XYZ file of C-alpha atoms in Angstrom:
344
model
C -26.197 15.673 13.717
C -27.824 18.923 13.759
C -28.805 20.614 16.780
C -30.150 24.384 17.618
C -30.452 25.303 21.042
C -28.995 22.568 22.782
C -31.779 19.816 20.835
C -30.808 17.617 18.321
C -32.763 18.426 15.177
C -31.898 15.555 13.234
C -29.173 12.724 12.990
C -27.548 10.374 10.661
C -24.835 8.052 9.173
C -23.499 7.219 5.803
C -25.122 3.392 5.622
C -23.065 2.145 2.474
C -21.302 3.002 -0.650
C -23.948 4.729 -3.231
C -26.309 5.856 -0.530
C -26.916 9.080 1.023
C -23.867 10.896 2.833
C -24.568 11.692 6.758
C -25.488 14.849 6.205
C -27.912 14.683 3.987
C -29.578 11.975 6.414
C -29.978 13.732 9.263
C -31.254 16.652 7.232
C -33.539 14.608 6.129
C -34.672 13.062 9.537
C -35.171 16.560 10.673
C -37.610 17.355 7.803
C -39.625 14.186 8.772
C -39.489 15.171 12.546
C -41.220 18.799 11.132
C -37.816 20.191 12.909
C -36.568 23.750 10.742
C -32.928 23.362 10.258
C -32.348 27.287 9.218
C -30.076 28.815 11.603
C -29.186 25.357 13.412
C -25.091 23.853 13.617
C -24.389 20.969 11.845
C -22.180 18.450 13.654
C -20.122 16.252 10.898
C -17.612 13.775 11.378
C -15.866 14.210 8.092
C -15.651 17.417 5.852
C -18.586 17.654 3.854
C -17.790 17.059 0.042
C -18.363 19.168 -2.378
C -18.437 17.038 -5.378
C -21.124 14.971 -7.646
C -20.356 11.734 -7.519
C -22.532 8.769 -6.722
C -24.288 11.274 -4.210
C -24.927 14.814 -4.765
C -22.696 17.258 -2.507
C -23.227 17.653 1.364
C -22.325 21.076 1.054
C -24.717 22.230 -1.068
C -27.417 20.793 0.923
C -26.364 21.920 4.128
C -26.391 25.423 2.398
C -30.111 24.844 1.193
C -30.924 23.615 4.437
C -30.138 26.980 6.047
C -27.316 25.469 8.124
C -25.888 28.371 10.473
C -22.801 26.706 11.249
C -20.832 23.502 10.861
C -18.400 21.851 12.970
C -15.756 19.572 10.922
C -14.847 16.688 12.956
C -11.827 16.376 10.391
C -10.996 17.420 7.258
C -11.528 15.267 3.987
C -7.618 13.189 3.236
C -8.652 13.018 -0.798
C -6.200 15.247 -2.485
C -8.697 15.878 -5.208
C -11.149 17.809 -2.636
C -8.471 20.167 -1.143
C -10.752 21.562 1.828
C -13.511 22.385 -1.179
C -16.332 21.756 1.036
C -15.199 23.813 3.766
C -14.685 26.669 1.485
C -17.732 26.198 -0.514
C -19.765 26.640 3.149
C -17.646 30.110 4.238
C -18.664 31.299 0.652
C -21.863 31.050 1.869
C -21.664 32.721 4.678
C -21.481 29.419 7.161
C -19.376 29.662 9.863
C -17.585 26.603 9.946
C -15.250 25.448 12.771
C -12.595 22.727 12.223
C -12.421 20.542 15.512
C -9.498 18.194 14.604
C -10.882 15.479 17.011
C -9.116 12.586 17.333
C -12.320 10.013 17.145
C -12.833 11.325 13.944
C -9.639 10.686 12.670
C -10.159 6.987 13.962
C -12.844 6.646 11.810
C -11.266 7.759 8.679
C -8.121 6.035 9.554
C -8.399 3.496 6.490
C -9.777 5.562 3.687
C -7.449 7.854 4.652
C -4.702 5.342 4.015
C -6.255 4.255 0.598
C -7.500 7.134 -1.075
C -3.446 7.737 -1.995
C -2.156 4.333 -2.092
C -2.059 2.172 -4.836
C -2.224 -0.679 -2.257
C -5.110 -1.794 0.728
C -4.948 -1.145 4.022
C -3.438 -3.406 6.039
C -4.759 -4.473 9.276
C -2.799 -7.488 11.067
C -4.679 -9.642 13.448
C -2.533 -11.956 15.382
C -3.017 -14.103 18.707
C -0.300 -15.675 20.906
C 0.176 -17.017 24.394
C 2.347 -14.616 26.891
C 5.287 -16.366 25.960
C 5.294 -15.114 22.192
C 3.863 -18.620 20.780
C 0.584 -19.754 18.469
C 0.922 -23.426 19.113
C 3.363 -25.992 21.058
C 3.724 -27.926 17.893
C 3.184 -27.516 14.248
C 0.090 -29.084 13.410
C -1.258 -28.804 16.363
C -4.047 -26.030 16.550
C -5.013 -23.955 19.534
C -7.712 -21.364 20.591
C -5.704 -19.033 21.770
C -8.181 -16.501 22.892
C -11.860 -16.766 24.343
C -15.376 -15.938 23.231
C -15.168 -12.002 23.531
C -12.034 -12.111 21.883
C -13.288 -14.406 19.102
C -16.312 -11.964 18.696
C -14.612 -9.417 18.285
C -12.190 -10.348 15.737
C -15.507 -11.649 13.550
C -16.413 -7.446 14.277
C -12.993 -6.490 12.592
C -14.264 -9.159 10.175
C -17.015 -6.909 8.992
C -14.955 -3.763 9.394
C -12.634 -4.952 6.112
C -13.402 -5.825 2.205
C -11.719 -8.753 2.861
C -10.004 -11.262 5.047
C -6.344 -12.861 4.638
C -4.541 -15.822 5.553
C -1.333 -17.851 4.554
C -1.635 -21.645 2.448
C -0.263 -22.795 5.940
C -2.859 -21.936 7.840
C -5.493 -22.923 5.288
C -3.806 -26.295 5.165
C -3.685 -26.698 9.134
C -6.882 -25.174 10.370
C -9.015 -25.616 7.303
C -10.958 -22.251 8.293
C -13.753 -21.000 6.378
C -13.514 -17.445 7.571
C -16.833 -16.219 7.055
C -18.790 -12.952 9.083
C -21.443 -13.868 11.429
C -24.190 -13.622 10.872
C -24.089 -14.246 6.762
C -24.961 -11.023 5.010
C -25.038 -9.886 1.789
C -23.221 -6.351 1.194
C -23.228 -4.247 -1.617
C -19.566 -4.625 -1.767
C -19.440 -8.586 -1.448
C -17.245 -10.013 1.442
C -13.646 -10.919 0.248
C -11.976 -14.116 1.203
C -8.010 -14.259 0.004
C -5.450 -16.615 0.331
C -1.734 -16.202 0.087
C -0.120 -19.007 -1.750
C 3.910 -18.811 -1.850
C 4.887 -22.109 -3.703
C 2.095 -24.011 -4.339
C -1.931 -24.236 -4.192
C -4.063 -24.972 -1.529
C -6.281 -28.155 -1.869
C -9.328 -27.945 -3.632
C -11.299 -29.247 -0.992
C -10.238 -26.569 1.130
C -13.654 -24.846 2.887
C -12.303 -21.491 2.050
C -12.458 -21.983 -1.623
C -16.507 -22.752 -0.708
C -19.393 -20.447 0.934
C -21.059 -21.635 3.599
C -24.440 -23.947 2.775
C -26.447 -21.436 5.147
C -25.470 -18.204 2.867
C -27.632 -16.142 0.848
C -26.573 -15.862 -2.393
C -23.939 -13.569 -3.784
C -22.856 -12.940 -0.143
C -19.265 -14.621 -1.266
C -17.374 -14.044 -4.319
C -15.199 -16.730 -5.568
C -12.206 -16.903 -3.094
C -8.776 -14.960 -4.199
C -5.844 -16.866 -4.198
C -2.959 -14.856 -4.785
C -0.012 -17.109 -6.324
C 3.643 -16.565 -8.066
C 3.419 -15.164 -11.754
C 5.928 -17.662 -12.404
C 4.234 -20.548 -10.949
C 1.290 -20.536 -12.893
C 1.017 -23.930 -14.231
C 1.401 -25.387 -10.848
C -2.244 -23.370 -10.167
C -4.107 -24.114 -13.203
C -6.269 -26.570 -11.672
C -7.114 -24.588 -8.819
C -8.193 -21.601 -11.358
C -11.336 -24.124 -12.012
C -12.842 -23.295 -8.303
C -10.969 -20.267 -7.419
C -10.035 -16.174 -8.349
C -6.176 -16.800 -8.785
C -3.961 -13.448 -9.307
C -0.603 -13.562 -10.572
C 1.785 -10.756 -8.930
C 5.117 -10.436 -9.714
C 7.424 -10.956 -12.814
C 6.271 -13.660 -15.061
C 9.700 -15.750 -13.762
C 8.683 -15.059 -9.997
C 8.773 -18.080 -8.013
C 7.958 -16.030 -4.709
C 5.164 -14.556 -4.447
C 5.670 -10.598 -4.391
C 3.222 -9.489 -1.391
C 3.314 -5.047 -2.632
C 2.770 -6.517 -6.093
C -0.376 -8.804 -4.611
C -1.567 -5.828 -2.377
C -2.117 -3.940 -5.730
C -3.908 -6.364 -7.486
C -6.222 -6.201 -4.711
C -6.755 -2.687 -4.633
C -6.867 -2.731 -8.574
C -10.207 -5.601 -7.804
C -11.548 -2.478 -5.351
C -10.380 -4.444 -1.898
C -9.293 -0.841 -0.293
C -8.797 -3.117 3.580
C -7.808 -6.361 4.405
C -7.692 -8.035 7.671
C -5.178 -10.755 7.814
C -5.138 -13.009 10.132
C -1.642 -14.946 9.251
C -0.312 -17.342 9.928
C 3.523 -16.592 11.387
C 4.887 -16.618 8.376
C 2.605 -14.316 5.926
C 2.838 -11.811 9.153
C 6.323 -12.067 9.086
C 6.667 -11.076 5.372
C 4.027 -8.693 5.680
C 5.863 -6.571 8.540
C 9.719 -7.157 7.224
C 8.550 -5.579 3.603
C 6.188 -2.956 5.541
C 2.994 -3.567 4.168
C 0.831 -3.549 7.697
C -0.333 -0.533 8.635
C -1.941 -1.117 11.757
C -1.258 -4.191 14.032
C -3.674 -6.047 16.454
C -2.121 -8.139 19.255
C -3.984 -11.027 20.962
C -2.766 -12.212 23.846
C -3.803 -15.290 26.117
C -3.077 -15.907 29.145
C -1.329 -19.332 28.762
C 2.117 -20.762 27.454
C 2.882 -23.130 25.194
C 6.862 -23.241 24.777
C 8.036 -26.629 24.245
C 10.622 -28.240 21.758
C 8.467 -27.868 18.810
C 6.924 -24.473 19.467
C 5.329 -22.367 16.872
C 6.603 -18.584 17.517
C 4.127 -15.544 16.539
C 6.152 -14.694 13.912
C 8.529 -16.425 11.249
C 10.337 -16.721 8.499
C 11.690 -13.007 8.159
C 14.136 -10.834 9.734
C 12.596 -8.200 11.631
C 15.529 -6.395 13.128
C 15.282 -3.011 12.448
C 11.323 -2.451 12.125
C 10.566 0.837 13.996
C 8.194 3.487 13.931
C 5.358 1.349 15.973
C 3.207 3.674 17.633
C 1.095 2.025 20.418
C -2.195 3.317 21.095
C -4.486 1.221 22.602
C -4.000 -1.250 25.574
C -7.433 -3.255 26.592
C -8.551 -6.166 28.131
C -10.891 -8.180 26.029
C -12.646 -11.169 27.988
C -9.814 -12.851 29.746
C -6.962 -11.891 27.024
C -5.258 -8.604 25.918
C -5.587 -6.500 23.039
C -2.221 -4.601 21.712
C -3.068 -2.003 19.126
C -0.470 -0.052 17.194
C -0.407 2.075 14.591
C 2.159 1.424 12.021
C 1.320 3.840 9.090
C 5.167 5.531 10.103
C 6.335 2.128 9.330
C 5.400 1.948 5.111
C 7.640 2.739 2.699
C 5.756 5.069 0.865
């Protein structure tokens, strides 16, 4: 945003990958509202870079511009640019103040994570009733949460490359887990699956898009499989993206190794969305790095009841850091940070 005076000049937003960086947007609306930036203060979330590469750098046009001053919600994480762009502006005799505001880091809080890891970021989505169960049988599917909640979860949807769920819950719930409404991006929307022992079937509607797509909107589905199992999966390779992680004897699937091969296909977040198991994994071997908690108000314990979590030992996983507590149609939303958590 830039403003003089107490009026805002211009404004804008980075719209996707390729395109035009903030600043040079709302410079740009302020040319074609006749507005003069010389002399005005440029409000940024993020540093501005100071690098060519798919986009010229924001510093050097807010320098052209005239820019008085600049105000640096927070500073760029990529090692490679070092505070450049801040730098570059003082050179030029820009004041620039650094605000370190904490909104701003929210909205870097996954490229931040990705842009020095070899592996995505992790977001975990899970739902359960307040007594700490998904269903009161296995088999037997719920909904958990209501509409709001439901809506929102096809927002975090959007927010990610791609979303993620266990063989187990592809087999039980058959989900197709699209975005709503079907769009095409200019980084295609990434459904995976996480296959421990064996495939999925191939009728499965998450190995198809939906009839009502446009085209190109969804890649071929990712099933991520056991190097050592790979026979087992060479039918399903005919309708599906299988990866291999692991050692070529691996009979278990090795989730860090699987994480990498999805960053190495450019899948830099990924929402998963379990089941109890896959979450379980995913939080004993520290791969989540934030975590999303659903809960309804119902309960489902019985005999057969299906906890949140299973099939890993959890004792011992600190370093959660809570920060956000909110009620979300009739059900409540746990958020914690979990970044202190990873191994690396």
């Amino acid at each position: 945003m830039i403003v003089r005076d107490g009026v805002t000049l211009g404004e804008g937003w980075h719209h996707r990958r390729g395109e035009a960086h903030a600043e040079v947007e709302a410079l740009r609306d302020a040319h074609e509202r006749g507005n003069d930036t010389r002399g005005a203060t440029a409000f940024v979330s993020l540093e501005p870079c100071d690098h060519h590469g798919r986009t010229p750098p924001c510093s050097q046009a807010l320098i052209a511009a005239g820019v008085a001053r600049v105000v640096v919600g927070a500073l760029d994480p990529n090692p490679k640019t070092a505070q450049a762009g801040v730098r570059r502006l003082r050179e030029a005799g820009i004041a620039v103040e650094l605000a370190d505001d904490a909104g701003a880091r929210d909205l870097i809080e996954r490229f931040s994570w990705t842009i020095v890891h070899d592996r995505p970021y992790v977001t975990l989505k899970m739902a359960m009733s307040l007594d700490g169960f998904v269903t009161s049988a296995p088999g037997i599917r719920h909904q958990l949460t209501g509409a709001a909640a439901q809506n929102r979860v096809r927002d975090l949807r959007i927010q990610h490359d791609a979303v993620m769920v266990g063989a187990g819950t592809v087999r039980i719930d058959d989900p197709l887990l699209t975005v709503r409404p079907h769009a095409s991006r200019q980084k295609p929307y990434q459904r995976v699956v996480v296959c421990e022992h064996e495939p999925i079937p191939i009728a499965a509607r998450i190995l198809q898009p939906p009839v009502d797509a446009p085209p190109g909107a969804y890649p071929p589905t990712i099933v991520l499989a056991p190097a050592g199992a790979r026979a087992a999966f060479a039918e399903l390779a005919a309708h599906a993206d299988v990866l291999f992680a692991g050692a070529n004897d691996d009979t278990e699937l090795d989730l860090a190794a699987a994480l990498r091969a999805l960053r190495a296909r450019d899948v830099v977040s990924v929402l998963c969305e379990g089941g109890p198991t896959l979450a379980g994994r995913l939080l004993a071997a520290r791969l989540v790095q934030r975590a999303l908690w659903f809960v309804a108000p119902v309960f489902l314990r019985s005999d057969g009841a299906v906890p949140v979590l299973a099939g890993a030992d959890l004792a011992g996983l600190d370093g959660w850091h809570f920060d956000g507590l909110e009620a979300v149609g009739d059900d409540m939303l746990i958020s914690a940070d979990l970044t202190t958590c990873s191994p690396d």
